[in-house]
Short mmCIF file of C-alpha atoms in Angstrom, two decimals:
data_model
loop_
_atom_site.label_atom_id
_atom_site.label_comp_id
_atom_site.label_asym_id
_atom_site.label_seq_id
_atom_site.Cartn_x
_atom_site.Cartn_y
_atom_site.Cartn_z
CA MET A 142 -62.87 -7.93 55.73
CA ASP A 143 -61.03 -6.12 58.08
CA SER A 144 -61.83 -5.11 61.48
CA GLU A 145 -63.34 -1.21 62.00
CA SER A 146 -59.98 -0.10 62.28
CA GLY A 147 -58.86 -1.64 58.82
CA LEU A 148 -56.77 -4.36 60.67
CA PRO A 149 -56.88 -8.12 59.07
CA ILE A 150 -59.17 -10.58 61.17
CA GLN A 151 -58.16 -14.51 59.96
CA PRO A 152 -60.54 -16.85 59.37
CA VAL A 153 -59.19 -19.22 61.80
CA TYR A 154 -56.56 -18.57 64.70
CA GLY A 155 -54.85 -21.35 66.28
CA PRO A 156 -51.51 -22.36 68.14
CA GLY A 157 -48.74 -19.94 67.42
CA ALA A 158 -50.95 -16.89 67.39
CA PRO A 159 -49.88 -14.50 68.35
CA ALA A 160 -46.49 -15.18 67.62
CA GLY A 161 -44.26 -15.44 70.59
CA TRP A 162 -46.54 -14.65 72.76
CA ASP A 163 -45.87 -14.39 76.58
CA PRO A 164 -49.05 -14.77 78.82
CA ALA A 165 -46.88 -13.39 82.11
CA THR A 166 -45.72 -10.19 80.40
CA ALA A 167 -48.83 -9.96 78.26
CA LEU A 168 -51.26 -10.55 80.63
CA GLY A 169 -50.15 -10.72 84.32
CA GLU A 170 -52.78 -11.59 86.92
CA PRO A 171 -56.31 -9.72 87.07
CA GLY A 172 -55.98 -6.74 89.05
CA GLY A 173 -52.08 -6.67 88.07
CA PHE A 174 -49.79 -4.88 85.82
CA PRO A 175 -50.17 -4.49 82.89
CA TYR A 176 -54.36 -4.56 83.72
CA THR A 177 -55.11 -6.48 80.47
CA ARG A 178 -57.13 -8.98 82.43
CA GLY A 179 -59.37 -5.69 84.45
CA VAL A 180 -57.98 -3.47 86.89
CA TYR A 181 -59.50 -5.71 90.02
CA PRO A 182 -58.78 -9.11 90.81
CA THR A 183 -62.43 -10.23 91.44
CA MET A 184 -63.75 -8.39 88.64
CA TYR A 185 -67.79 -8.91 88.47
CA THR A 186 -67.38 -12.11 90.62
CA SER A 187 -67.84 -10.14 93.73
CA ARG A 188 -69.76 -7.09 92.61
CA PRO A 189 -71.10 -6.10 88.84
CA TRP A 190 -70.34 -2.91 87.00
CA THR A 191 -71.83 0.14 88.18
CA MET A 192 -75.44 0.63 85.86
CA ARG A 193 -75.76 4.43 85.02
CA GLN A 194 -78.63 5.70 82.56
CA TYR A 195 -77.82 8.79 80.84
CA ALA A 196 -80.55 11.13 81.58
CA GLY A 197 -81.64 14.51 81.46
CA PHE A 198 -84.15 16.49 79.47
CA GLY A 199 -86.60 19.92 79.68
CA THR A 200 -86.07 21.33 83.06
CA ALA A 201 -84.39 20.31 86.35
CA ALA A 202 -87.61 19.21 88.11
CA GLU A 203 -88.36 16.79 85.01
CA SER A 204 -85.28 15.12 85.09
CA ASN A 205 -85.83 14.77 88.90
CA ARG A 206 -88.65 12.88 88.20
CA ARG A 207 -86.84 10.69 85.76
CA TYR A 208 -84.16 10.08 88.09
CA HIS A 209 -86.35 8.83 91.02
CA GLN A 210 -87.83 6.59 88.38
CA LEU A 211 -84.46 5.06 87.44
CA ILE A 212 -83.46 4.28 90.88
CA GLU A 213 -86.81 2.61 91.82
CA ALA A 214 -85.77 0.54 88.93
CA GLY A 215 -82.83 -0.44 90.23
CA THR A 216 -80.11 2.21 88.79
CA ALA A 217 -76.99 2.52 91.07
CA GLY A 218 -75.79 5.73 89.69
CA LEU A 219 -77.10 8.56 87.93
CA SER A 220 -75.28 10.40 84.45
CA VAL A 221 -76.69 13.75 83.98
CA ALA A 222 -77.14 14.92 80.30
CA PHE A 223 -77.11 18.92 80.07
CA ASP A 224 -78.68 21.02 77.09
CA LEU A 225 -76.43 22.66 75.05
CA PRO A 226 -76.64 26.13 76.40
CA THR A 227 -75.52 24.86 79.55
CA GLN A 228 -72.65 22.56 77.80
CA MET A 229 -71.30 26.09 75.99
CA GLY A 230 -71.59 28.14 79.28
CA TYR A 231 -74.99 30.10 78.39
CA ASP A 232 -78.09 31.06 80.39
CA SER A 233 -81.24 30.15 78.95
CA ASP A 234 -82.06 33.74 78.23
CA ALA A 235 -79.12 34.28 76.02
CA LYS A 236 -79.86 34.65 72.34
CA MET A 237 -77.35 31.82 71.60
CA ALA A 238 -79.52 29.78 73.47
CA TYR A 239 -82.63 30.47 71.47
CA GLY A 240 -84.59 27.21 70.67
CA GLU A 241 -82.06 24.69 72.63
CA VAL A 242 -83.04 25.12 75.84
CA GLY A 243 -84.04 21.49 77.39
CA LYS A 244 -83.59 19.81 74.10
CA VAL A 245 -80.50 17.53 74.21
CA GLY A 246 -80.18 17.49 78.07
CA VAL A 247 -81.63 19.45 81.23
CA ALA A 248 -81.46 23.57 81.35
CA ILE A 249 -78.94 24.38 84.41
CA ASP A 250 -78.55 28.15 85.39
CA SER A 251 -78.39 28.43 88.64
CA ILE A 252 -78.07 26.98 91.80
CA GLU A 253 -81.68 27.16 92.27
CA ASP A 254 -81.91 24.38 89.06
CA MET A 255 -79.13 22.49 90.37
CA ARG A 256 -81.31 22.43 93.93
CA LEU A 257 -84.26 21.06 92.07
CA LEU A 258 -82.21 18.68 89.93
CA PHE A 259 -81.43 16.43 93.25
CA ASP A 260 -84.08 17.16 95.37
CA GLY A 261 -84.69 13.84 96.88
CA ILE A 262 -81.86 12.28 96.13
CA PRO A 263 -78.84 11.63 98.95
CA LEU A 264 -76.04 12.93 97.31
CA ASP A 265 -73.95 10.76 99.99
CA ARG A 266 -75.44 7.46 98.69
CA VAL A 267 -75.47 8.26 94.76
CA SER A 268 -72.57 8.36 92.16
CA THR A 269 -73.64 11.27 89.99
CA SER A 270 -71.72 11.24 86.27
CA MET A 271 -72.01 14.85 84.80
CA THR A 272 -71.34 15.22 81.35
CA ILE A 273 -70.15 18.55 80.87
CA ASN A 274 -66.92 19.76 79.46
CA ALA A 275 -65.98 23.56 79.29
CA PRO A 276 -68.02 24.54 82.08
CA ALA A 277 -67.24 21.21 84.18
CA ALA A 278 -65.97 22.89 87.18
CA VAL A 279 -68.85 25.25 87.25
CA LEU A 280 -71.31 22.00 87.55
CA LEU A 281 -69.00 20.54 89.80
CA LEU A 282 -69.17 23.21 92.24
CA LEU A 283 -73.00 23.79 92.07
CA TYR A 284 -73.40 20.36 92.68
CA GLN A 285 -71.11 20.67 95.88
CA LEU A 286 -72.91 23.31 97.49
CA VAL A 287 -75.97 21.66 97.05
CA ALA A 288 -74.48 18.48 98.66
CA GLU A 289 -73.42 21.41 101.62
CA GLU A 290 -77.26 21.99 101.96
CA GLN A 291 -78.14 18.48 102.58
CA GLY A 292 -75.68 18.22 105.11
CA VAL A 293 -73.37 16.03 102.86
CA SER A 294 -69.36 17.24 102.99
CA GLY A 295 -67.54 16.94 100.02
CA ASP A 296 -65.05 13.95 100.95
CA ARG A 297 -68.55 11.47 101.25
CA LEU A 298 -69.21 12.76 97.25
CA THR A 299 -68.56 10.29 94.85
CA GLY A 300 -69.00 10.84 90.78
CA THR A 301 -67.11 12.28 87.73
CA ILE A 302 -67.06 15.04 85.73
CA GLN A 303 -66.40 14.41 82.32
CA ASN A 304 -64.22 17.45 82.16
CA ASP A 305 -62.28 16.78 78.74
CA ILE A 306 -62.14 19.80 76.75
CA LEU A 307 -59.30 18.30 74.41
CA LYS A 308 -61.82 16.11 72.29
CA GLU A 309 -64.30 19.10 72.10
CA TYR A 310 -61.79 20.40 69.75
CA ILE A 311 -61.43 17.58 67.85
CA ALA A 312 -64.82 15.96 67.31
CA ARG A 313 -67.66 17.76 69.24
CA GLY A 314 -67.44 21.22 69.22
CA THR A 315 -69.09 22.52 72.66
CA TYR A 316 -65.97 24.36 73.56
CA ILE A 317 -65.51 28.10 74.98
CA PHE A 318 -62.09 29.21 75.52
CA PRO A 319 -58.95 28.45 74.24
CA PRO A 320 -56.85 25.38 74.75
CA LYS A 321 -53.98 26.72 77.08
CA PRO A 322 -56.44 28.21 79.67
CA SER A 323 -58.75 25.59 79.46
CA LEU A 324 -56.00 23.28 80.27
CA ARG A 325 -55.09 25.37 83.45
CA MET A 326 -58.71 25.31 84.80
CA VAL A 327 -58.88 21.41 84.40
CA ALA A 328 -55.20 20.92 86.35
CA ASP A 329 -56.93 23.69 89.01
CA THR A 330 -60.00 21.01 89.10
CA PHE A 331 -57.62 18.37 89.83
CA ARG A 332 -56.05 20.08 92.69
CA TYR A 333 -59.40 21.31 94.16
CA CYS A 334 -60.50 17.75 94.38
CA ARG A 335 -57.59 16.18 95.84
CA ASP A 336 -58.12 18.68 98.54
CA GLU A 337 -62.06 19.26 98.91
CA ILE A 338 -63.90 16.54 96.92
CA PRO A 339 -61.08 13.52 97.23
CA ARG A 340 -63.62 10.64 95.84
CA TRP A 341 -64.47 12.75 93.05
CA ASN A 342 -63.13 11.53 89.39
CA THR A 343 -61.58 14.38 88.16
CA ILE A 344 -62.07 13.57 84.42
CA SER A 345 -63.52 11.53 82.27
CA ILE A 346 -61.32 11.15 79.19
CA SER A 347 -63.58 10.43 76.25
CA GLY A 348 -62.91 8.46 73.18
CA TYR A 349 -67.15 8.07 73.01
CA HIS A 350 -67.86 11.15 71.01
CA MET A 351 -64.66 10.87 68.48
CA ALA A 352 -66.02 7.04 67.91
CA GLU A 353 -69.42 9.00 67.48
CA ALA A 354 -67.78 11.30 64.87
CA GLY A 355 -66.40 8.17 62.88
CA ALA A 356 -63.03 7.35 64.59
CA THR A 357 -62.23 4.00 64.29
CA PRO A 358 -61.53 1.76 67.55
CA VAL A 359 -57.67 2.46 67.22
CA GLN A 360 -58.46 6.17 66.55
CA GLU A 361 -60.70 6.12 69.55
CA ILE A 362 -58.32 4.74 71.98
CA ALA A 363 -54.87 6.52 70.32
CA PHE A 364 -56.56 9.89 70.50
CA THR A 365 -57.71 9.46 74.15
CA LEU A 366 -55.16 8.07 75.72
CA ALA A 367 -53.13 11.17 73.67
CA ASN A 368 -55.37 13.47 75.24
CA ALA A 369 -54.83 12.12 78.71
CA LYS A 370 -50.85 12.50 78.46
CA GLU A 371 -51.45 16.00 77.90
CA TYR A 372 -53.99 16.09 80.88
CA VAL A 373 -51.21 14.44 82.65
CA ARG A 374 -48.45 16.54 81.88
CA ALA A 375 -50.13 20.03 82.54
CA ALA A 376 -50.87 18.75 85.96
CA VAL A 377 -47.53 17.83 86.13
CA GLU A 378 -46.17 20.77 84.88
CA SER A 379 -48.36 22.81 87.66
CA GLY A 380 -46.53 20.85 90.35
CA LEU A 381 -48.76 18.35 91.30
CA ASP A 382 -47.09 14.92 91.96
CA VAL A 383 -48.34 12.41 89.56
CA ASP A 384 -49.29 9.94 91.93
CA SER A 385 -51.63 12.50 93.65
CA PHE A 386 -54.04 12.77 91.34
CA ALA A 387 -53.48 10.08 88.64
CA PRO A 388 -55.73 7.49 90.63
CA ARG A 389 -58.92 9.79 90.01
CA LEU A 390 -58.48 9.62 86.08
CA SER A 391 -60.91 7.65 84.34
CA PHE A 392 -62.13 7.30 80.90
CA PHE A 393 -65.10 6.53 78.75
CA PHE A 394 -65.45 4.71 75.69
CA VAL A 395 -68.29 3.22 73.41
CA ALA A 396 -69.24 -0.52 72.87
CA ARG A 397 -70.02 -1.56 69.21
CA THR A 398 -71.67 -4.30 67.69
CA THR A 399 -68.38 -5.37 66.44
CA LEU A 400 -67.93 -7.52 69.58
CA LEU A 401 -64.40 -9.20 69.19
CA GLU A 402 -62.61 -6.19 68.49
CA GLU A 403 -64.18 -4.11 70.82
CA VAL A 404 -63.37 -6.41 73.69
CA ALA A 405 -60.14 -6.41 72.22
CA LYS A 406 -60.01 -2.33 72.43
CA PHE A 407 -60.64 -2.35 75.84
CA ARG A 408 -58.17 -5.08 76.48
CA ALA A 409 -55.11 -3.18 74.58
CA ALA A 410 -56.49 0.45 75.90
CA ARG A 411 -55.44 -0.82 79.86
CA ARG A 412 -52.37 -2.42 78.51
CA ILE A 413 -51.44 0.70 76.74
CA TRP A 414 -52.18 3.09 79.73
CA ALA A 415 -50.51 1.00 82.48
CA HIS A 416 -47.06 1.46 80.65
CA ILE A 417 -47.27 5.20 79.65
CA MET A 418 -48.24 6.06 83.15
CA ARG A 419 -45.44 3.73 84.94
CA ASP A 420 -42.97 4.20 82.01
CA GLU A 421 -43.36 7.42 80.80
CA PHE A 422 -44.65 9.40 84.06
CA GLY A 423 -43.39 7.15 86.80
CA ALA A 424 -46.46 6.59 88.61
CA LYS A 425 -45.72 4.27 91.21
CA ASN A 426 -49.24 3.72 93.13
CA PRO A 427 -50.50 0.87 90.77
CA LYS A 428 -53.96 3.03 90.63
CA SER A 429 -52.47 5.48 89.20
CA GLN A 430 -51.40 2.84 86.29
CA MET A 431 -54.86 1.51 85.85
CA LEU A 432 -57.25 2.48 83.22
CA ARG A 433 -60.73 2.52 84.75
CA PHE A 434 -63.43 3.30 82.24
CA HIS A 435 -67.01 4.26 81.78
CA THR A 436 -68.74 2.37 78.49
CA GLN A 437 -71.71 3.82 76.90
CA THR A 438 -73.59 1.51 73.89
CA ALA A 439 -72.39 3.54 70.50
CA GLY A 440 -75.38 5.82 69.32
CA VAL A 441 -74.28 6.33 65.98
CA GLN A 442 -75.10 2.68 65.37
CA LEU A 443 -79.09 3.07 65.94
CA THR A 444 -81.18 3.64 63.51
CA ALA A 445 -84.43 5.48 63.24
CA GLN A 446 -86.00 2.53 60.59
CA GLN A 447 -87.27 -0.47 62.31
CA PRO A 448 -86.09 0.82 65.68
CA GLU A 449 -86.95 -2.32 67.85
CA VAL A 450 -83.79 -3.93 65.90
CA ASN A 451 -81.82 -1.27 68.16
CA MET A 452 -82.46 -3.75 71.15
CA VAL A 453 -80.61 -6.19 69.25
CA ARG A 454 -77.63 -3.74 68.83
CA VAL A 455 -77.76 -2.63 72.50
CA ALA A 456 -77.61 -5.98 73.99
CA ILE A 457 -74.48 -7.19 71.79
CA GLN A 458 -72.61 -3.63 72.26
CA ALA A 459 -73.20 -3.99 76.35
CA LEU A 460 -72.04 -7.80 76.12
CA GLY A 461 -68.88 -6.19 74.39
CA ALA A 462 -68.36 -3.55 77.56
CA VAL A 463 -68.63 -6.22 79.71
CA LEU A 464 -66.68 -9.06 78.18
CA GLY A 465 -64.17 -5.93 78.22
CA GLY A 466 -64.20 -5.37 81.71
CA THR A 467 -65.79 -1.93 81.78
CA GLN A 468 -66.69 -0.04 85.38
CA SER A 469 -69.74 1.12 84.68
CA LEU A 470 -72.28 0.79 81.79
CA HIS A 471 -74.90 3.19 80.24
CA THR A 472 -77.41 0.97 77.44
CA ASN A 473 -79.00 3.38 74.70
CA SER A 474 -82.38 3.21 74.56
CA TYR A 475 -83.75 1.83 71.85
CA ASP A 476 -85.56 4.86 70.42
CA GLU A 477 -82.68 7.13 70.83
CA ALA A 478 -82.43 7.91 67.15
CA ILE A 479 -85.88 9.02 66.88
CA ALA A 480 -86.20 11.32 69.76
CA LEU A 481 -85.44 11.69 73.69
CA PRO A 482 -86.18 8.10 75.50
CA THR A 483 -89.42 7.18 76.59
CA GLU A 484 -89.70 6.39 80.02
CA LYS A 485 -90.49 2.30 78.85
CA ALA A 486 -87.72 2.55 76.48
CA ALA A 487 -85.07 3.87 79.21
CA ARG A 488 -86.31 0.68 81.37
CA LEU A 489 -86.26 -1.75 79.03
CA ALA A 490 -82.21 -0.41 78.44
CA LEU A 491 -81.33 -0.76 82.01
CA ARG A 492 -83.27 -4.14 82.27
CA THR A 493 -80.64 -5.25 79.49
CA GLN A 494 -77.91 -4.80 81.79
CA GLN A 495 -79.86 -6.37 84.48
CA VAL A 496 -80.33 -9.64 82.62
CA ILE A 497 -76.50 -9.98 81.95
CA ALA A 498 -75.54 -9.25 85.53
CA ASN A 499 -77.85 -11.72 86.80
CA GLU A 500 -79.24 -14.30 84.32
CA SER A 501 -75.67 -14.92 82.19
CA ASP A 502 -72.85 -16.61 83.76
CA LEU A 503 -70.75 -13.40 82.73
CA THR A 504 -69.98 -12.45 86.22
CA ARG A 505 -69.07 -15.64 87.23
CA THR A 506 -65.38 -15.67 85.91
CA VAL A 507 -62.78 -12.88 85.45
CA ASP A 508 -61.84 -11.93 81.60
CA PRO A 509 -63.30 -15.01 80.23
CA PHE A 510 -61.94 -14.69 76.83
CA ALA A 511 -57.78 -14.71 78.20
CA GLY A 512 -55.90 -16.87 76.18
CA SER A 513 -58.36 -16.79 73.25
CA TYR A 514 -56.30 -17.15 69.90
CA ALA A 515 -58.46 -14.31 68.01
CA VAL A 516 -58.56 -12.35 70.80
CA GLU A 517 -55.03 -11.91 72.06
CA SER A 518 -54.15 -11.73 68.51
CA MET A 519 -56.54 -9.08 67.84
CA THR A 520 -55.72 -7.30 71.10
CA ASP A 521 -51.99 -7.07 70.03
CA ASP A 522 -52.82 -5.72 66.56
CA ILE A 523 -54.87 -3.13 67.84
CA GLU A 524 -52.14 -2.04 70.52
CA ASP A 525 -49.41 -2.03 67.63
CA ALA A 526 -51.45 0.02 65.56
CA THR A 527 -52.71 2.52 68.53
CA ARG A 528 -49.10 2.98 69.65
CA ALA A 529 -48.20 4.00 66.10
CA LEU A 530 -50.82 6.44 66.31
CA ILE A 531 -49.89 7.67 69.15
CA ASP A 532 -46.17 8.10 68.52
CA GLN A 533 -47.62 10.66 65.51
CA VAL A 534 -49.33 12.57 67.73
CA GLU A 535 -46.30 13.17 69.76
CA GLU A 536 -44.28 13.77 66.97
CA LEU A 537 -46.44 16.65 65.92
CA GLY A 538 -45.51 18.30 69.45
CA GLY A 539 -48.42 16.50 71.67
CA ALA A 540 -52.44 16.37 71.60
CA VAL A 541 -52.78 20.35 71.83
CA ASN A 542 -49.97 21.01 68.89
CA ALA A 543 -51.63 18.03 67.02
CA ILE A 544 -55.37 19.86 67.50
CA GLU A 545 -54.09 23.14 66.35
CA LYS A 546 -52.63 21.38 62.75
CA GLY A 547 -55.83 19.40 62.75
CA PHE A 548 -54.37 16.23 62.38
CA GLN A 549 -57.13 14.40 64.21
CA LYS A 550 -59.91 15.90 63.18
CA ALA A 551 -58.90 14.90 59.94
CA GLU A 552 -58.43 11.36 60.36
CA ILE A 553 -61.63 10.84 61.69
CA GLU A 554 -62.97 12.68 59.00
CA ARG A 555 -61.35 10.36 56.56
CA SER A 556 -62.22 6.89 58.40
CA ALA A 557 -66.16 8.42 58.75
CA TYR A 558 -66.17 9.02 54.79
CA ARG A 559 -64.78 5.59 54.37
CA THR A 560 -68.01 4.02 56.35
CA ALA A 561 -70.39 6.26 54.59
CA LEU A 562 -69.61 5.09 51.19
CA GLU A 563 -68.93 1.19 52.67
CA ILE A 564 -72.60 1.58 53.60
CA ASP A 565 -74.04 3.74 50.36
CA ASN A 566 -72.55 0.79 48.25
CA GLY A 567 -73.59 -1.85 50.71
CA GLU A 568 -70.07 -3.60 51.91
CA ARG A 569 -71.04 -2.79 55.52
CA VAL A 570 -74.41 -4.50 56.25
CA VAL A 571 -76.76 -2.41 58.68
CA VAL A 572 -79.60 -4.18 59.17
CA GLY A 573 -83.49 -2.43 58.00
CA VAL A 574 -81.33 0.38 56.68
CA ASN A 575 -79.39 -1.11 53.29
CA LYS A 576 -80.48 -4.76 53.55
CA PHE A 577 -83.77 -6.49 55.17
CA ARG A 578 -85.86 -3.37 54.86
CA ILE A 579 -89.25 -3.15 55.27
CA GLU A 580 -91.68 -0.91 53.49
CA ASP A 581 -93.48 0.78 56.40
CA ASP A 582 -92.57 0.85 59.73
CA GLU A 583 -94.86 0.80 62.42
CA PRO A 584 -95.91 4.14 63.82
CA TYR A 585 -93.54 5.59 66.70
CA GLU A 586 -94.89 8.03 69.29
CA PRO A 587 -91.71 9.97 70.33
CA LEU A 588 -91.13 11.91 73.64
CA ARG A 589 -91.17 15.49 72.95
CA VAL A 590 -90.13 18.53 74.99
CA ASP A 591 -92.11 21.62 75.82
CA SER A 592 -90.86 24.71 73.47
CA ALA A 593 -92.04 26.32 76.16
CA ILE A 594 -89.27 25.87 78.62
CA GLY A 595 -87.16 28.25 77.21
CA GLU A 596 -89.54 31.26 78.21
CA ALA A 597 -89.89 29.57 81.80
CA GLN A 598 -86.09 29.37 82.32
CA ALA A 599 -86.09 33.01 81.40
CA ALA A 600 -88.88 33.52 83.96
CA LYS A 601 -86.76 31.91 86.83
CA LEU A 602 -83.74 34.09 85.73
CA ALA A 603 -85.33 37.24 85.62
CA LYS A 604 -86.54 36.36 89.45
CA LEU A 605 -83.36 35.04 90.56
CA ARG A 606 -81.65 38.61 89.80
CA GLU A 607 -84.51 40.64 91.13
CA GLU A 608 -84.28 38.87 94.32
CA ARG A 609 -80.38 38.19 94.77
CA ASP A 610 -77.88 40.79 96.19
CA GLY A 611 -76.66 42.26 92.95
CA ALA A 612 -73.72 44.22 94.24
CA GLU A 613 -72.38 40.71 96.04
CA VAL A 614 -72.38 38.69 92.52
CA SER A 615 -70.71 41.71 91.00
CA ARG A 616 -68.17 41.77 93.46
CA ARG A 617 -67.82 37.88 93.28
CA LEU A 618 -67.60 37.93 89.59
CA ASP A 619 -64.82 40.68 89.41
CA GLU A 620 -62.47 38.67 91.83
CA LEU A 621 -62.99 35.94 89.38
CA ARG A 622 -61.87 38.15 86.52
CA ALA A 623 -58.56 39.58 88.47
CA LEU A 624 -57.48 35.86 89.10
CA ALA A 625 -58.07 34.92 85.85
CA GLU A 626 -56.17 37.52 84.38
CA LYS A 627 -53.47 36.81 86.86
CA GLU A 628 -53.76 33.21 85.86
CA GLY A 629 -53.55 34.18 81.78
CA ALA A 630 -50.42 36.16 82.35
CA GLN A 631 -48.90 33.05 83.70
CA ALA A 632 -50.08 30.63 81.43
CA GLU A 633 -48.99 32.49 78.64
CA GLY A 634 -45.73 33.06 79.83
CA GLY A 635 -45.11 29.21 80.48
CA ASP A 636 -45.36 29.66 84.60
CA LEU A 637 -47.58 26.74 85.87
CA SER A 638 -45.77 26.63 88.94
CA ALA A 639 -47.54 25.31 92.18
CA GLY A 640 -47.58 28.42 93.73
CA HIS A 641 -51.03 30.09 91.68
CA ALA A 642 -54.31 30.52 93.17
CA ASN A 643 -57.04 27.85 92.31
CA LEU A 644 -60.02 29.42 89.97
CA LEU A 645 -62.11 27.09 91.56
CA TYR A 646 -62.24 29.26 95.00
CA PRO A 647 -63.69 32.35 93.47
CA LEU A 648 -65.70 30.67 91.07
CA ARG A 649 -67.64 28.89 93.99
CA GLU A 650 -68.20 31.82 95.70
CA ALA A 651 -69.83 33.37 92.42
CA LEU A 652 -72.03 30.70 92.53
CA ARG A 653 -72.60 30.81 96.27
CA ALA A 654 -74.04 34.20 95.67
CA ARG A 655 -76.31 32.93 93.04
CA ALA A 656 -74.37 34.05 89.98
CA THR A 657 -75.28 32.08 87.10
CA VAL A 658 -73.63 29.56 84.95
CA GLY A 659 -73.75 31.86 82.03
CA GLU A 660 -72.36 35.11 84.20
CA VAL A 661 -69.35 33.21 85.38
CA CYS A 662 -68.66 31.76 82.28
CA ASP A 663 -69.00 35.33 80.42
CA ALA A 664 -66.30 36.46 83.30
CA LEU A 665 -64.06 34.15 81.75
CA ARG A 666 -64.95 34.99 78.45
CA ASP A 667 -63.70 38.28 78.81
CA VAL A 668 -60.32 37.39 79.99
CA TRP A 669 -59.61 34.26 77.70
CA GLY A 670 -61.77 35.07 74.88
CA VAL A 671 -63.35 32.21 72.63
CA TYR A 672 -61.70 29.49 70.92
CA VAL A 673 -62.09 29.80 67.28
CA PRO A 674 -60.77 27.11 64.76
CA PRO A 675 -58.15 27.38 62.55
CA ASP A 676 -60.46 26.32 59.50
CA ALA A 677 -63.15 29.13 60.51
CA TYR A 678 -60.48 32.15 59.50
#
């Protein structure tokens, strides 16, 4: 049977596979170009990957309690899940938010919620990843303002904002603005963090969500790297030197149960990106050429049937990420196909990583698959197929033009349909679903979110608006609109010069004045409008 990407897997690999293979050029040394063997010379032999646990639900206070539990259990980094209204730039009392407040993540409406979310957590001693895209700059600025209240300056903050808006148009849908002003906001964030929060990873360019939508491993890394090229081009066209921002780029991939192909995928992605940055963009700083990435185990492969089997799936997926050289890892809880994870399930997911790090021997040597006939052959095959798909995107005029033509979305949908057919007809085995089923699963009591959270958030917002200086908020929002109008005209005219004013500064001052997430996003909607996908016409 072929791989997930439709590439042939041979029953036996031996000498001569891959043909003409030269380890000096294909591999290099760990920590050396083209980084096939890992981005650091010692990898996990000196310190393990960062163990993150993605969490956030209900109110900021509830999520804060979960974060403290995770830190006490040994988590080295936090990863924040936001609810859909926050992801779409709506306040909890907006009509569009009804029924969704606090459901798939935490509701953040203002600086007051962000303050509660990180209450008692020293922001100079934790690394925080925030899975947020269209309003990424807004949530980052709220985080910075809360850190200031703790006495922590921007140069001491570490973490990541996802900030990858292009994959939203392809696979996920939590976009707000059209692509061009969205790219402008991304470039402004690069510039702002260079000057204000220099240790922050300004974007996590994500293949994970495309994979969850049905992308194959080849499609996952091809479309992710094509999007990354678009971000780099936008930043360079805005006047930034490539080596001034590229070292802070990071990536986000999935780890499936097809362990060998996943290991090969990660190794191929590093090699391709190194050549893109050096050969196409002229990056000279080695850190600009390194593909550093976070991995999450595959949520789409979890099953509601026999959920305990997901523990085995997650362990295999985690092994693939570690053997592939990830820099940080989130392991899904076994009950996530049913509901938000319980505290016990979240702790077990973290323990899975801790067992791999402390009880296996995978932290004792770098890239143990190097030189494997099978893995090196699969790495080469994935690289060739990925480059060919990136070239297709480039022939369409780059990622944005390809998105506007619906290319990536259509390719992923075809792959997802093929997978569904294979499961339905039994070609692809899913344990507990189409094979090895049992009549009655044991009862399971999921974690439930209180439906009254929306009402409580709305009451908090009403009080906030009553107590704050309304005139000051209005003035700050007007300043933001005025600058966005000016910048919008420049972007439409193709002027991406370095002399433009950065939108994040007036945005920060509006948030400091206690403007809400929805209000600042609405101010930008007033100027830029919202994106309507082509198939909606």
